[in-house]
PDB file of C-alpha atoms in Angstrom:
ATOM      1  CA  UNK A   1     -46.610  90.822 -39.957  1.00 52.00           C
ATOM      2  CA  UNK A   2     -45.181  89.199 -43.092  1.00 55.00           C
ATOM      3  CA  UNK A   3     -42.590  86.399 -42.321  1.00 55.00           C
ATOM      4  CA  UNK A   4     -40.347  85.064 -45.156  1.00 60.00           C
ATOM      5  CA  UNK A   5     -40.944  82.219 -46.910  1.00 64.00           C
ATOM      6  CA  UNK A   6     -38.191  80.419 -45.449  1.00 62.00           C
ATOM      7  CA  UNK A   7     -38.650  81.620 -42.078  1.00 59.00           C
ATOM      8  CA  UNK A   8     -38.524  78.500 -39.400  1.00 60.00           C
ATOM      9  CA  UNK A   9     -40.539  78.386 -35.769  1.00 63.00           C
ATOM     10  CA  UNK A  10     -37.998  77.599 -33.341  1.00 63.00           C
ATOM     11  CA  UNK A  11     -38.123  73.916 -32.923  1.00 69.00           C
ATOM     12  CA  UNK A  12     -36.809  72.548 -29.385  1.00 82.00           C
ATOM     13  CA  UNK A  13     -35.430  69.516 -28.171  1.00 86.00           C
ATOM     14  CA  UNK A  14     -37.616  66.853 -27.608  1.00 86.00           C
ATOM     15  CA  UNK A  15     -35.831  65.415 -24.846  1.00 88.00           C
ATOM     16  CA  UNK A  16     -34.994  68.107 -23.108  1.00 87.00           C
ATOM     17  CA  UNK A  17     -38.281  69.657 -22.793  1.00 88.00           C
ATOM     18  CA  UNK A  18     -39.300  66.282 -21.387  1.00 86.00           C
ATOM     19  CA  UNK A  19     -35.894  65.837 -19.418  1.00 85.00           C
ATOM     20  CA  UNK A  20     -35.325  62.622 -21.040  1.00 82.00           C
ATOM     21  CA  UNK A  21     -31.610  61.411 -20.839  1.00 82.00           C
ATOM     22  CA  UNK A  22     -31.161  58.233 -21.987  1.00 84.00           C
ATOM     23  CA  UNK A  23     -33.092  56.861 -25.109  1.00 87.00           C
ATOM     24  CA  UNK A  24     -33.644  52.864 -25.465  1.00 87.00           C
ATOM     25  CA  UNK A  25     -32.341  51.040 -28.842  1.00 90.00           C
ATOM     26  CA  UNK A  26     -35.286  48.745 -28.164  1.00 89.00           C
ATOM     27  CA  UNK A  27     -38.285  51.968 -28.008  1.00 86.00           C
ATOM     28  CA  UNK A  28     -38.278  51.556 -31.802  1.00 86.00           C
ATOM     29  CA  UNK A  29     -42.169  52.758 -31.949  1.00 85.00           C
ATOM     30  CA  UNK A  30     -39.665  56.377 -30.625  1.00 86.00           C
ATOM     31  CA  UNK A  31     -36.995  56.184 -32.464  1.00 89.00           C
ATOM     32  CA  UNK A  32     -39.182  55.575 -35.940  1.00 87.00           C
ATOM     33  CA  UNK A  33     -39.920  58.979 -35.303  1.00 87.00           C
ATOM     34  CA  UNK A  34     -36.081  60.060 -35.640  1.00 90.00           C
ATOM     35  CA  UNK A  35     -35.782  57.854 -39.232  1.00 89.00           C
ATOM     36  CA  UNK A  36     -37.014  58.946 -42.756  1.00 86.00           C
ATOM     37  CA  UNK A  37     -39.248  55.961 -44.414  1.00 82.00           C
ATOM     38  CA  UNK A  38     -36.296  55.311 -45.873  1.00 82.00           C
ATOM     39  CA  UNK A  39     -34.770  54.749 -42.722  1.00 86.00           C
ATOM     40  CA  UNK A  40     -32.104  57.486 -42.551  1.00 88.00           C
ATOM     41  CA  UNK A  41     -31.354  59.288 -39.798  1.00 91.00           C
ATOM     42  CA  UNK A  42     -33.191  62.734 -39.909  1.00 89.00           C
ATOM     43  CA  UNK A  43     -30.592  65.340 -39.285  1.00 89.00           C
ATOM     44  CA  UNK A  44     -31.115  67.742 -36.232  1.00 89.00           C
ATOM     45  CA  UNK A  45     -31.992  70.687 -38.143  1.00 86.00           C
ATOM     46  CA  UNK A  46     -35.123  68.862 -39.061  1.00 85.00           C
ATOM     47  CA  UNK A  47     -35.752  66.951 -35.696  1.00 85.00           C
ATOM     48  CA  UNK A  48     -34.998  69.808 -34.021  1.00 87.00           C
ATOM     49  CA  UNK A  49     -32.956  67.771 -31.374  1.00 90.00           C
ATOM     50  CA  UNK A  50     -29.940  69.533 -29.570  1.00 91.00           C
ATOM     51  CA  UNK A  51     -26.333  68.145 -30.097  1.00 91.00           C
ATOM     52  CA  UNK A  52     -26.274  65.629 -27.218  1.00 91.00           C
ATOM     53  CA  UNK A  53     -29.793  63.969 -27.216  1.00 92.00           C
ATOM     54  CA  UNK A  54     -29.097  63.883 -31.431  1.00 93.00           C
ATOM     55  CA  UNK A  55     -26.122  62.009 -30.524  1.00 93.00           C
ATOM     56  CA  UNK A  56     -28.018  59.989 -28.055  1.00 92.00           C
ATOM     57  CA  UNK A  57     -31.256  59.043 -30.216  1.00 93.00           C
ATOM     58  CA  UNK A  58     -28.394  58.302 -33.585  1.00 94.00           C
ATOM     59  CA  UNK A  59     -26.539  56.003 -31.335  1.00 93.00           C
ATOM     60  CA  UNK A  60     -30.025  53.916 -30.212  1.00 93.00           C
ATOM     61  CA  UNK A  61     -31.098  54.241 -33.918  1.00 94.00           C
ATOM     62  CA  UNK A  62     -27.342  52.373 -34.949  1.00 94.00           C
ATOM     63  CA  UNK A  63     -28.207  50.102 -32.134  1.00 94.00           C
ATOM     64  CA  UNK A  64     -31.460  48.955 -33.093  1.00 93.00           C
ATOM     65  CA  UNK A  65     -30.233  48.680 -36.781  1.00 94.00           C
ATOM     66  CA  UNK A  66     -27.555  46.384 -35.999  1.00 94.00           C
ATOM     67  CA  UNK A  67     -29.931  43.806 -34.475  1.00 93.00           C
ATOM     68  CA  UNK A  68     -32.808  44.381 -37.182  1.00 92.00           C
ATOM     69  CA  UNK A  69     -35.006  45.891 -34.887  1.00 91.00           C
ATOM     70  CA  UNK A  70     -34.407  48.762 -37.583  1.00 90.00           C
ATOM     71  CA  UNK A  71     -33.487  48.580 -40.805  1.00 89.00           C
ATOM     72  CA  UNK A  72     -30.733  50.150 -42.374  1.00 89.00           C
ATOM     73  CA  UNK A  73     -32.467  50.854 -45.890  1.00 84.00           C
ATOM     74  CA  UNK A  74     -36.032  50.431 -46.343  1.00 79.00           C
ATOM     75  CA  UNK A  75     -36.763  49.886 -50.134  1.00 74.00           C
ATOM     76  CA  UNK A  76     -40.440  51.611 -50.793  1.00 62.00           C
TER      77      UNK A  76
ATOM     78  CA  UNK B   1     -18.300  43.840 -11.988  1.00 85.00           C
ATOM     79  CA  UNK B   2     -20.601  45.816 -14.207  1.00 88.00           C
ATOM     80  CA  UNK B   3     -23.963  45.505 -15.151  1.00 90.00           C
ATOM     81  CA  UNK B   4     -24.583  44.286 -19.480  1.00 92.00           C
ATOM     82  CA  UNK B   5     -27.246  43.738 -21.511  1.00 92.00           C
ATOM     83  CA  UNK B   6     -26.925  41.441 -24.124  1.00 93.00           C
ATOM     84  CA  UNK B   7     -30.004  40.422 -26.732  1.00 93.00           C
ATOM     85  CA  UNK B   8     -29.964  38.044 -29.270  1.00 94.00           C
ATOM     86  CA  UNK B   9     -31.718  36.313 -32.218  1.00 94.00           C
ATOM     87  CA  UNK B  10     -32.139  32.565 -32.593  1.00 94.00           C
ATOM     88  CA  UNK B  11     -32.809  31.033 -35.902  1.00 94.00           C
ATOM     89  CA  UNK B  12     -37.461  30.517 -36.506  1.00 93.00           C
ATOM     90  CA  UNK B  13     -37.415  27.135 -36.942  1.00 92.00           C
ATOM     91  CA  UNK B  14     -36.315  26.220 -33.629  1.00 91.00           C
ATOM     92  CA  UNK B  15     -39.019  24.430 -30.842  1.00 91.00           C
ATOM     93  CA  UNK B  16     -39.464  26.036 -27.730  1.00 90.00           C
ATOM     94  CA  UNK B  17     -37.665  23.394 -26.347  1.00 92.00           C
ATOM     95  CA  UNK B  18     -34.426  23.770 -28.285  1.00 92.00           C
ATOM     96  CA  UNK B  19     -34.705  27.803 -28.110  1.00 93.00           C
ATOM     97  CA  UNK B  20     -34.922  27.220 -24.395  1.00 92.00           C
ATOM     98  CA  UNK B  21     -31.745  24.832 -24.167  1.00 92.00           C
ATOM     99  CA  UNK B  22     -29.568  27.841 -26.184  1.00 93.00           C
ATOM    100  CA  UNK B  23     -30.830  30.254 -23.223  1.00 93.00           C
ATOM    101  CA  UNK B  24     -29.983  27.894 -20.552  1.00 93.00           C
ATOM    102  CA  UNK B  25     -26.541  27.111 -22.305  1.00 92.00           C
ATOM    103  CA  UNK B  26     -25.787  31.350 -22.598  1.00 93.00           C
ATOM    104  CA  UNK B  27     -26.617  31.706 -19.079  1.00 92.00           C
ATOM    105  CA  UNK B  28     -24.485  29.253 -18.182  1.00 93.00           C
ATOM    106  CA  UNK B  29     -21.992  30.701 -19.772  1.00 93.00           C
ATOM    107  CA  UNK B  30     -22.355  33.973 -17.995  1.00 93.00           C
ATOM    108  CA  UNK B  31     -22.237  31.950 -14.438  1.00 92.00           C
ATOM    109  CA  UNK B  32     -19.313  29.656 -15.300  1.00 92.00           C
ATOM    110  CA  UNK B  33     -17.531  32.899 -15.959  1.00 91.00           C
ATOM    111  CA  UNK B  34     -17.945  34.411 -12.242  1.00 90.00           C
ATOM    112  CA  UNK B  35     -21.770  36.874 -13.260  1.00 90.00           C
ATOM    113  CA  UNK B  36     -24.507  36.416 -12.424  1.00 91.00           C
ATOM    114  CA  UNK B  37     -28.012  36.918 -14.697  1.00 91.00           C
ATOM    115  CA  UNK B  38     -30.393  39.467 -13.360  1.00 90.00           C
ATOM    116  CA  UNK B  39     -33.309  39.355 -15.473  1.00 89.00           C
ATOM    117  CA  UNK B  40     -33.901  37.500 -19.168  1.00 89.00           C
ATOM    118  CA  UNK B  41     -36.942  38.126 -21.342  1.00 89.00           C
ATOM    119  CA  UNK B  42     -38.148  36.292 -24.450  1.00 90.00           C
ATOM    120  CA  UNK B  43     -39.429  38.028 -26.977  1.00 89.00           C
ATOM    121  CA  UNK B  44     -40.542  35.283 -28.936  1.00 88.00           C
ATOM    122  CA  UNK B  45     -40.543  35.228 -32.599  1.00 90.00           C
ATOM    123  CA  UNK B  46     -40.370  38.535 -34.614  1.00 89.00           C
ATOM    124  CA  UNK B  47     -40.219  39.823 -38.026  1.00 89.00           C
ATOM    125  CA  UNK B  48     -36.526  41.238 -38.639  1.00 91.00           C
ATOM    126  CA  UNK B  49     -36.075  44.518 -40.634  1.00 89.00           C
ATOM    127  CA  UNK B  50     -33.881  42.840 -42.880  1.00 90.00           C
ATOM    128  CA  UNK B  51     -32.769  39.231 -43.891  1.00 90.00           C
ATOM    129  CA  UNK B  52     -30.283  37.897 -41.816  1.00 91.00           C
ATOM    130  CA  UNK B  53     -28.957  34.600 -42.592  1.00 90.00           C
ATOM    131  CA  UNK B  54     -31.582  33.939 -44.973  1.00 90.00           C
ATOM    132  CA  UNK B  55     -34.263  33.966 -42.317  1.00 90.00           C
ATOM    133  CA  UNK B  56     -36.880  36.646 -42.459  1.00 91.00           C
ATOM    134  CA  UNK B  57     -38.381  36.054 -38.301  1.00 91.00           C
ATOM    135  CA  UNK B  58     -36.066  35.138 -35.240  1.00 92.00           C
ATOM    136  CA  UNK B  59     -36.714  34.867 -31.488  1.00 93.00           C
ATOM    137  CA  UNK B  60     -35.597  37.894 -29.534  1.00 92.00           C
ATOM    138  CA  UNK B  61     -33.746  36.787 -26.425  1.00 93.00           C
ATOM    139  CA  UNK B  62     -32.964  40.033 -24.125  1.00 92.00           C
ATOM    140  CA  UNK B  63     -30.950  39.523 -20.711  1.00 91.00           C
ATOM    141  CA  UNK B  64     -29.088  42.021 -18.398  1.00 92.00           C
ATOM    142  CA  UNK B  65     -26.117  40.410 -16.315  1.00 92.00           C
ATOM    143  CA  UNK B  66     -23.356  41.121 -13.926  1.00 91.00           C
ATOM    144  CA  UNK B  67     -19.985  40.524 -14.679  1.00 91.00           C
ATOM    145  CA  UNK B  68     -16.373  41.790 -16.094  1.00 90.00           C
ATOM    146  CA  UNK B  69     -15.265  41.400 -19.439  1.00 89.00           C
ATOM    147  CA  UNK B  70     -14.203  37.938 -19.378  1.00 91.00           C
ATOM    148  CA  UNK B  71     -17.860  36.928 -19.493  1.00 92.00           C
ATOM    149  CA  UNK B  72     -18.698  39.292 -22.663  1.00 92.00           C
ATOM    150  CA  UNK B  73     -15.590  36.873 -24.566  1.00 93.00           C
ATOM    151  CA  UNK B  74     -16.662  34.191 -23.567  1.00 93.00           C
ATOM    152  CA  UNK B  75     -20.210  34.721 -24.191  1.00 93.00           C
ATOM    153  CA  UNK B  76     -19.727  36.401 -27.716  1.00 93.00           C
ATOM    154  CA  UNK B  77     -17.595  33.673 -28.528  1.00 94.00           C
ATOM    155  CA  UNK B  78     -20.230  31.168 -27.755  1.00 94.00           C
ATOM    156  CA  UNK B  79     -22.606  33.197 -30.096  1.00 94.00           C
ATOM    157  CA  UNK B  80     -20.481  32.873 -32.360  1.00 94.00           C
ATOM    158  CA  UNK B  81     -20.049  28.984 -32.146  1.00 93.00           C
ATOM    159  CA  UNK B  82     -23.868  28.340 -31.971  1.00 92.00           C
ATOM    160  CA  UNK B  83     -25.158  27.947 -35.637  1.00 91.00           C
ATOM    161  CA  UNK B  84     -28.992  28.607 -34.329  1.00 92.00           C
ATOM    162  CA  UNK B  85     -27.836  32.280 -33.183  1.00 93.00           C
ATOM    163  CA  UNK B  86     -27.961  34.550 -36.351  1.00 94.00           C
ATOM    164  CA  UNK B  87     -27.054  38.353 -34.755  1.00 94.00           C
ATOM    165  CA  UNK B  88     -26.341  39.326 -31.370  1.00 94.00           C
ATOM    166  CA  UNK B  89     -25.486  42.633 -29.624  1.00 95.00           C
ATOM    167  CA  UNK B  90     -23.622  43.581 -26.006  1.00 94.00           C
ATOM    168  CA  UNK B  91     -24.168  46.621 -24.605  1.00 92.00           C
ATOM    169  CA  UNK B  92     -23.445  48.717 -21.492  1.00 90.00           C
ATOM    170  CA  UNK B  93     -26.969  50.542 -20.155  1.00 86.00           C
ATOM    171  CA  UNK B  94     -25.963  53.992 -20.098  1.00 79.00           C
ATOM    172  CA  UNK B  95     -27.266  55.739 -16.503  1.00 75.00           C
ATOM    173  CA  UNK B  96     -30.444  56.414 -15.558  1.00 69.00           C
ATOM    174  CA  UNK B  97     -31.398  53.333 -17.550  1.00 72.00           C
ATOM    175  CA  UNK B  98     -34.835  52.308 -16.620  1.00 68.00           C
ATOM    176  CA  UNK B  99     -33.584  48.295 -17.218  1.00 69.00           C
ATOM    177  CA  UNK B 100     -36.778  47.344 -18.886  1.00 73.00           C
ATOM    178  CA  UNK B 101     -36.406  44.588 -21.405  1.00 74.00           C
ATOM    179  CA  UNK B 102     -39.504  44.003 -22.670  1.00 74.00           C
ATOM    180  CA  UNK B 103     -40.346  45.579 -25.727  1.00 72.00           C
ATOM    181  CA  UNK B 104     -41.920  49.235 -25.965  1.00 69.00           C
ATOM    182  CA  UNK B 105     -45.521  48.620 -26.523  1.00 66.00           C
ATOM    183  CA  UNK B 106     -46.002  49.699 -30.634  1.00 64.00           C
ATOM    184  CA  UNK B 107     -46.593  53.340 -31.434  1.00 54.00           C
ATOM    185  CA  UNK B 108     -48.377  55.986 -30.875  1.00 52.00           C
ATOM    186  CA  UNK B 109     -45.857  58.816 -31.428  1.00 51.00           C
ATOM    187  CA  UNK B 110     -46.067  60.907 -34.960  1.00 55.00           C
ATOM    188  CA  UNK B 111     -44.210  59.273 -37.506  1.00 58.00           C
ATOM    189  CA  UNK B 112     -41.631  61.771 -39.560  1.00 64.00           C
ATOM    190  CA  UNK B 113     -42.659  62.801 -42.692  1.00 64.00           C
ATOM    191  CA  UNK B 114     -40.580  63.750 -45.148  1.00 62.00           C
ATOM    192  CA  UNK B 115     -41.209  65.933 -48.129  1.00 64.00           C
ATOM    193  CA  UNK B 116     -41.236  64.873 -51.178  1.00 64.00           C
ATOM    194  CA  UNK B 117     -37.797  64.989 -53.013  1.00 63.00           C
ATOM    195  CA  UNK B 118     -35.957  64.996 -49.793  1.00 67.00           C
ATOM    196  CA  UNK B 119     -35.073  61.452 -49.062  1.00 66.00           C
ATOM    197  CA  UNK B 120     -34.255  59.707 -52.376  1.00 64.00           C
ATOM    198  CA  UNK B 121     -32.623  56.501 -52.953  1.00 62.00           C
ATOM    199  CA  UNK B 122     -29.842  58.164 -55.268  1.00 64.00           C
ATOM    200  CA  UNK B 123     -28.562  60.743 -52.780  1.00 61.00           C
ATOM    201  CA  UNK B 124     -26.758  59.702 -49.627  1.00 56.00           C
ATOM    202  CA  UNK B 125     -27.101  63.831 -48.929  1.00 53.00           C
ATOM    203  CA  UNK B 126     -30.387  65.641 -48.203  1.00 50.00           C
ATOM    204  CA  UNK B 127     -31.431  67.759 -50.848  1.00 49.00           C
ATOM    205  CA  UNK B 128     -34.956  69.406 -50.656  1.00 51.00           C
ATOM    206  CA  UNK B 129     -34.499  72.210 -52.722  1.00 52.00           C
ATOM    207  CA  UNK B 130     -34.876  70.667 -56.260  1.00 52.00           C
ATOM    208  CA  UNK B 131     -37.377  68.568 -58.114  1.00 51.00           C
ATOM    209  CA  UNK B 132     -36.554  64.950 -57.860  1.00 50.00           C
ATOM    210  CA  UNK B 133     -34.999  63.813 -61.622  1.00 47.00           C
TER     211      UNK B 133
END
């Protein structure tokens, strides 16, 4: 069996597979895992996240950035 | 009357004293406004992610109340009159909301990490394909 080399595993939601609903601004050990070092946002196709919980998680990450729990760009 | 969460940050260089007298004077606020507080937690002082106001540490101040919106004007306005109170933030729990306000204990999740290339300082898009410069 000889995938491509830009074949993808599946990746699933995160919260859904753990029925999470709501995510915390202040869980920032979590939601570090949703921002580049940089600090972007990483996009769903990476996190795998479905629409809703990506909206959910970007919403606690804009959250937490807004009172410098996270920051908006990290310089390396 | 609806349940809020506000948090705040109060300037380092305050004493516990004078930190304490801004939390009494907020939750004052909230009461002389017809809510009531239903739990307040101090985070005490933590490195920000970025300067605010010059200062590189403030105190975390995290309480969930009851009340309508007259109390969030009221109160935001008061932030906004206090010179020890550098950023502030209201918000409505969404449900299901566990209403914890301490702090999640630090890490243990994997962080994300990106390729090489992919998140550089001169792009505001993602592009992984090509070699950085």
């Amino acid at each position: 069996m000889e995938k491509s080399r830009f074949t993808q595993r599946k990746k699933n939601c995160r919260f859904c597979t753990d029925k999470i609903n709501q995510v915390d601004y202040k869980d920032t050990s979590m939601l570090r895992n949703f921002v580049t070092e940089r600090g972007k946002i990483v996009p769903r196709r990476i996190s795998g996240n479905c629409a809703s919980h990506q909206r959910v998680v970007g919403l606690a990450i804009k959250r937490a950035r807004s009172i410098a729990l996270l920051a908006f760009s990290e310089d390396r | 009357m609806l349940t809020y969460e506000s948090i705040f940050i109060i300037r380092p260089n305050l004493t516990d004293e004078e930190v304490a007298k801004v939390v009494e004077k907020m939750k004052g606020v909230v009461e002389k406004n017809g809510g009531s507080i239903l739990q307040a937690e101090n985070w005490g002082k933590r490195k920000l992610a970025y300067e605010v106001e010059k200062e590189k540490k403030g105190t975390y101040i995290v309480f969930r109340f009851k009340g309508d919106g007259k109390v969030i004007n009221d109160l935001e306005h008061t932030y906004r009159m206090e010179d020890s109170i550098i950023k502030f933030l209201t918000v409505k729990p969404s449900k299901g909301d566990p209403g914890t306000l301490t702090l999640p204990a630090a890490d243990e999740g994997r962080p994300f990490r990106s390729r090489p290339g992919y998140d550089r300082e001169d792009r505001g898009r993602h592009d992984s394909g090509r070699k950085a410069n």
